[in-house]
Amino acid sequence: MREGYEHLGEIVVSEEDIRKRTAELAAELAADYSERVPLLVGVLKGALIFMGDLIRELDIPLEIDMMAISSYGSATSTSGVVRIIKDLDTDLTDRHVLIVEDIVDSGLTLSYLKRSLLARNPASLEVCALLVKDGVRRADQEVRYAGFHIPPRFVVGYGLDMNERYRNLRDVYIYTGPEAS
Ligand code: 5GP
């Protein structure tokens, strides 16, 4: 195994699973947004790859924007305190906004993000997350469009990192190295 990849455990969600599920989510979204033009808001950097794949499956008029946030805390757990590093370029007033997230763990990041975007008076605000961790004290966040429910382990790949590595992997893996929870 190549050096640097020795901390990859089993594959939790494969490339093929992601491809199929993304197409299903896109079909659901296309039906729900058939009469509205959604603004998809991708959360950098983790949602970058999912966003790219999702919009290519979505055969409806849509717009995208990206924002970057950073959460304080250790490498593998969130404190819930979030800072906007790059804000949106788009005015959200009366827009149908869909947050596109990579993963929801405690839900604290999402909770902050929703509050912050709701304050900008969108016409609607929903969430699409590729991964939702099971069995975690979730800050009661409804994720209307959820790709996969996964065990509460730290995962990497398909946009998700550990210290900025592994984002380029096509599958989602359990991370087994140091600092993993
Ligand atoms: P939450 O606020 O829901 O606890 O955490 C959400 C954020 O923490 C995600 O957007 C992501 O950046 C990071 N995160 C949570 N769980 C994981 C994980 O298993 N792997 C990686 N790479 N990041 C995670």
Short mmCIF file of C-alpha atoms and ligand atoms in Angstrom, two decimals:
data_model
loop_
_atom_site.label_atom_id
_atom_site.label_comp_id
_atom_site.label_asym_id
_atom_site.label_seq_id
_atom_site.Cartn_x
_atom_site.Cartn_y
_atom_site.Cartn_z
CA MET A 1 0.00 0.00 0.00
CA ARG A 2 1.24 3.46 -0.85
CA GLU A 3 2.67 5.44 2.04
CA GLY A 4 0.03 7.82 3.38
CA TYR A 5 -2.80 5.41 2.63
CA GLU A 6 -2.07 2.99 5.48
CA HIS A 7 -4.76 4.54 7.68
CA LEU A 8 -7.62 3.69 5.37
CA GLY A 9 -10.00 1.10 6.81
CA GLU A 10 -12.97 -0.46 5.12
CA ILE A 11 -15.03 1.25 2.46
CA VAL A 12 -18.30 2.51 4.02
CA VAL A 13 -19.82 3.88 0.83
CA SER A 14 -18.48 2.89 -2.57
CA GLU A 15 -18.17 4.98 -5.69
CA GLU A 16 -20.91 2.90 -7.30
CA ASP A 17 -23.26 3.37 -4.31
CA ILE A 18 -22.64 7.12 -4.44
CA ARG A 19 -23.31 7.27 -8.17
CA LYS A 20 -26.64 5.42 -7.85
CA ARG A 21 -27.82 7.32 -4.79
CA THR A 22 -26.85 10.68 -6.27
CA ALA A 23 -29.00 9.93 -9.31
CA GLU A 24 -31.92 9.05 -6.99
CA LEU A 25 -31.52 12.23 -4.98
CA ALA A 26 -31.32 14.25 -8.18
CA ALA A 27 -34.57 12.70 -9.43
CA GLU A 28 -36.26 13.59 -6.15
CA LEU A 29 -34.91 17.13 -6.29
CA ALA A 30 -35.89 17.58 -9.94
CA ALA A 31 -39.48 16.64 -9.04
CA ASP A 32 -39.59 18.87 -5.95
CA TYR A 33 -38.05 21.85 -7.75
CA SER A 34 -39.90 21.43 -11.04
CA GLU A 35 -41.55 24.82 -10.63
CA ARG A 36 -38.82 26.65 -8.75
CA VAL A 37 -35.24 27.46 -9.68
CA PRO A 38 -33.14 26.31 -6.73
CA LEU A 39 -29.94 27.95 -5.58
CA LEU A 40 -27.65 25.18 -4.43
CA VAL A 41 -25.25 26.33 -1.74
CA GLY A 42 -22.24 24.05 -1.46
CA VAL A 43 -20.19 24.05 1.69
CA LEU A 44 -16.46 24.01 0.94
CA LYS A 45 -14.33 22.14 0.87
CA GLY A 46 -15.96 18.84 1.78
CA ALA A 47 -19.06 19.14 -0.43
CA LEU A 48 -17.11 20.14 -3.53
CA ILE A 49 -17.12 16.74 -5.21
CA PHE A 50 -20.66 15.78 -4.20
CA MET A 51 -21.90 19.14 -5.46
CA GLY A 52 -20.20 18.59 -8.82
CA ASP A 53 -21.69 15.15 -9.25
CA LEU A 54 -25.14 16.14 -7.98
CA ILE A 55 -25.61 19.10 -10.31
CA ARG A 56 -24.55 17.07 -13.33
CA GLU A 57 -27.35 14.63 -12.53
CA LEU A 58 -29.85 17.47 -12.07
CA ASP A 59 -31.50 18.22 -15.37
CA ILE A 60 -33.39 21.36 -14.30
CA PRO A 61 -32.59 25.08 -14.37
CA LEU A 62 -30.56 25.84 -11.27
CA GLU A 63 -27.89 28.14 -9.88
CA ILE A 64 -25.01 27.41 -7.56
CA ASP A 65 -22.93 29.29 -5.05
CA MET A 66 -20.31 28.14 -2.58
CA MET A 67 -19.35 29.18 0.89
CA ALA A 68 -16.46 28.18 3.08
CA ILE A 69 -16.74 27.77 6.81
CA SER A 70 -14.40 26.58 9.46
CA SER A 71 -15.44 24.96 12.67
CA TYR A 72 -13.37 25.20 15.77
CA GLY A 73 -12.54 22.00 17.60
CA SER A 74 -10.17 19.10 17.26
CA ALA A 75 -9.47 17.49 13.90
CA THR A 76 -12.17 14.88 14.39
CA SER A 77 -14.93 16.61 16.33
CA THR A 78 -16.80 19.88 16.02
CA SER A 79 -17.32 22.43 18.74
CA GLY A 80 -20.32 24.01 17.04
CA VAL A 81 -18.62 27.37 16.79
CA VAL A 82 -18.45 28.15 13.12
CA ARG A 83 -16.83 30.99 11.23
CA ILE A 84 -17.63 32.01 7.65
CA ILE A 85 -14.37 32.12 5.71
CA LYS A 86 -15.89 32.81 2.31
CA ASP A 87 -19.43 34.12 2.13
CA LEU A 88 -21.92 33.72 -0.72
CA ASP A 89 -21.94 36.08 -3.71
CA THR A 90 -25.70 35.68 -4.13
CA ASP A 91 -28.48 37.58 -2.40
CA LEU A 92 -30.74 34.92 -0.84
CA THR A 93 -33.86 37.08 -0.58
CA ASP A 94 -36.85 35.13 -1.93
CA ARG A 95 -34.59 32.38 -3.30
CA HIS A 96 -35.23 28.65 -2.94
CA VAL A 97 -32.04 27.65 -1.21
CA LEU A 98 -30.72 24.10 -0.92
CA ILE A 99 -27.69 23.62 1.30
CA VAL A 100 -25.44 20.86 -0.05
CA GLU A 101 -23.36 19.29 2.71
CA ASP A 102 -20.87 16.46 2.76
CA ILE A 103 -21.63 15.04 6.19
CA VAL A 104 -23.79 15.78 9.21
CA ASP A 105 -22.42 14.53 12.51
CA SER A 106 -23.64 16.37 15.61
CA GLY A 107 -25.64 18.74 13.41
CA LEU A 108 -24.10 21.77 15.09
CA THR A 109 -22.46 23.08 11.94
CA LEU A 110 -25.70 22.72 10.01
CA SER A 111 -27.67 24.35 12.79
CA TYR A 112 -25.41 27.40 12.65
CA LEU A 113 -25.49 27.51 8.88
CA LYS A 114 -29.27 27.29 8.69
CA ARG A 115 -29.71 30.07 11.22
CA SER A 116 -27.29 32.26 9.35
CA LEU A 117 -28.93 31.67 5.95
CA LEU A 118 -32.51 31.94 7.27
CA ALA A 119 -31.68 35.44 8.51
CA ARG A 120 -31.24 36.42 4.85
CA ASN A 121 -34.93 35.78 4.08
CA PRO A 122 -34.90 32.97 1.52
CA ALA A 123 -38.28 31.78 0.19
CA SER A 124 -37.35 28.26 1.32
CA LEU A 125 -34.39 26.48 2.85
CA GLU A 126 -33.72 22.75 2.66
CA VAL A 127 -30.70 20.53 3.20
CA CYS A 128 -29.18 17.79 1.08
CA ALA A 129 -26.37 15.87 2.79
CA LEU A 130 -24.51 12.95 1.29
CA LEU A 131 -23.78 11.34 4.67
CA VAL A 132 -25.59 11.44 8.00
CA LYS A 133 -24.01 9.76 11.01
CA ASP A 134 -26.26 7.52 13.04
CA GLY A 135 -26.65 7.48 16.77
CA VAL A 136 -25.11 10.85 17.48
CA ARG A 137 -26.66 13.52 19.64
CA ARG A 138 -28.02 15.38 16.66
CA ALA A 139 -28.92 19.03 17.22
CA ASP A 140 -32.31 18.14 15.81
CA GLN A 141 -31.59 19.05 12.25
CA GLU A 142 -33.88 17.73 9.61
CA VAL A 143 -31.96 16.74 6.55
CA ARG A 144 -34.68 16.51 3.93
CA TYR A 145 -32.46 14.84 1.36
CA ALA A 146 -30.04 12.37 2.94
CA GLY A 147 -27.77 10.15 0.87
CA PHE A 148 -26.60 7.52 3.35
CA HIS A 149 -26.82 6.89 7.06
CA ILE A 150 -23.45 5.66 8.28
CA PRO A 151 -22.03 4.48 11.62
CA PRO A 152 -20.59 7.18 13.89
CA ARG A 153 -16.96 6.67 12.81
CA PHE A 154 -14.61 9.22 11.27
CA VAL A 155 -14.60 8.83 7.49
CA VAL A 156 -12.53 10.20 4.62
CA GLY A 157 -12.68 10.29 0.85
CA TYR A 158 -15.02 11.74 -1.79
CA GLY A 159 -14.33 15.28 -0.59
CA LEU A 160 -13.88 14.44 3.08
CA ASP A 161 -10.45 14.96 4.55
CA MET A 162 -8.20 14.26 7.47
CA ASN A 163 -5.75 17.16 7.69
CA GLU A 164 -6.53 18.02 4.06
CA ARG A 165 -5.61 14.55 2.73
CA TYR A 166 -7.84 11.92 1.08
CA ARG A 167 -10.37 14.28 -0.53
CA ASN A 168 -9.55 12.85 -3.96
CA LEU A 169 -10.49 9.24 -3.16
CA ARG A 170 -13.49 7.97 -5.08
CA ASP A 171 -14.95 5.91 -2.21
CA VAL A 172 -15.68 6.82 1.42
CA TYR A 173 -13.45 4.98 3.91
CA ILE A 174 -13.27 4.58 7.66
CA TYR A 175 -10.18 6.45 8.85
CA THR A 176 -8.15 4.30 11.22
CA GLY A 177 -5.14 6.51 11.89
CA PRO A 178 -4.18 8.65 14.88
CA GLU A 179 -6.73 11.25 16.05
CA ALA A 180 -9.59 9.12 14.75
CA SER A 181 -12.49 8.97 17.19
P1 5GP B 1 -21.18 18.49 12.91
O1 5GP B 1 -21.23 19.95 13.22
O2 5GP B 1 -22.41 17.97 12.26
O3 5GP B 1 -20.78 17.68 14.12
O4 5GP B 1 -19.95 18.27 11.93
C1 5GP B 1 -20.03 18.63 10.60
C2 5GP B 1 -18.68 18.92 10.00
O5 5GP B 1 -17.63 18.24 10.67
C3 5GP B 1 -18.70 18.40 8.57
O6 5GP B 1 -19.13 19.41 7.68
C4 5GP B 1 -17.27 17.99 8.37
O7 5GP B 1 -16.51 19.10 7.97
C5 5GP B 1 -16.80 17.56 9.75
N1 5GP B 1 -16.98 16.11 9.95
C6 5GP B 1 -17.89 15.49 10.74
N2 5GP B 1 -17.73 14.15 10.70
C7 5GP B 1 -16.71 13.93 9.83
C8 5GP B 1 -16.08 12.73 9.35
O8 5GP B 1 -16.41 11.59 9.70
N3 5GP B 1 -15.06 12.89 8.46
C9 5GP B 1 -14.64 14.12 8.05
N4 5GP B 1 -13.63 14.14 7.19
N5 5GP B 1 -15.21 15.27 8.48
C10 5GP B 1 -16.23 15.16 9.36
#
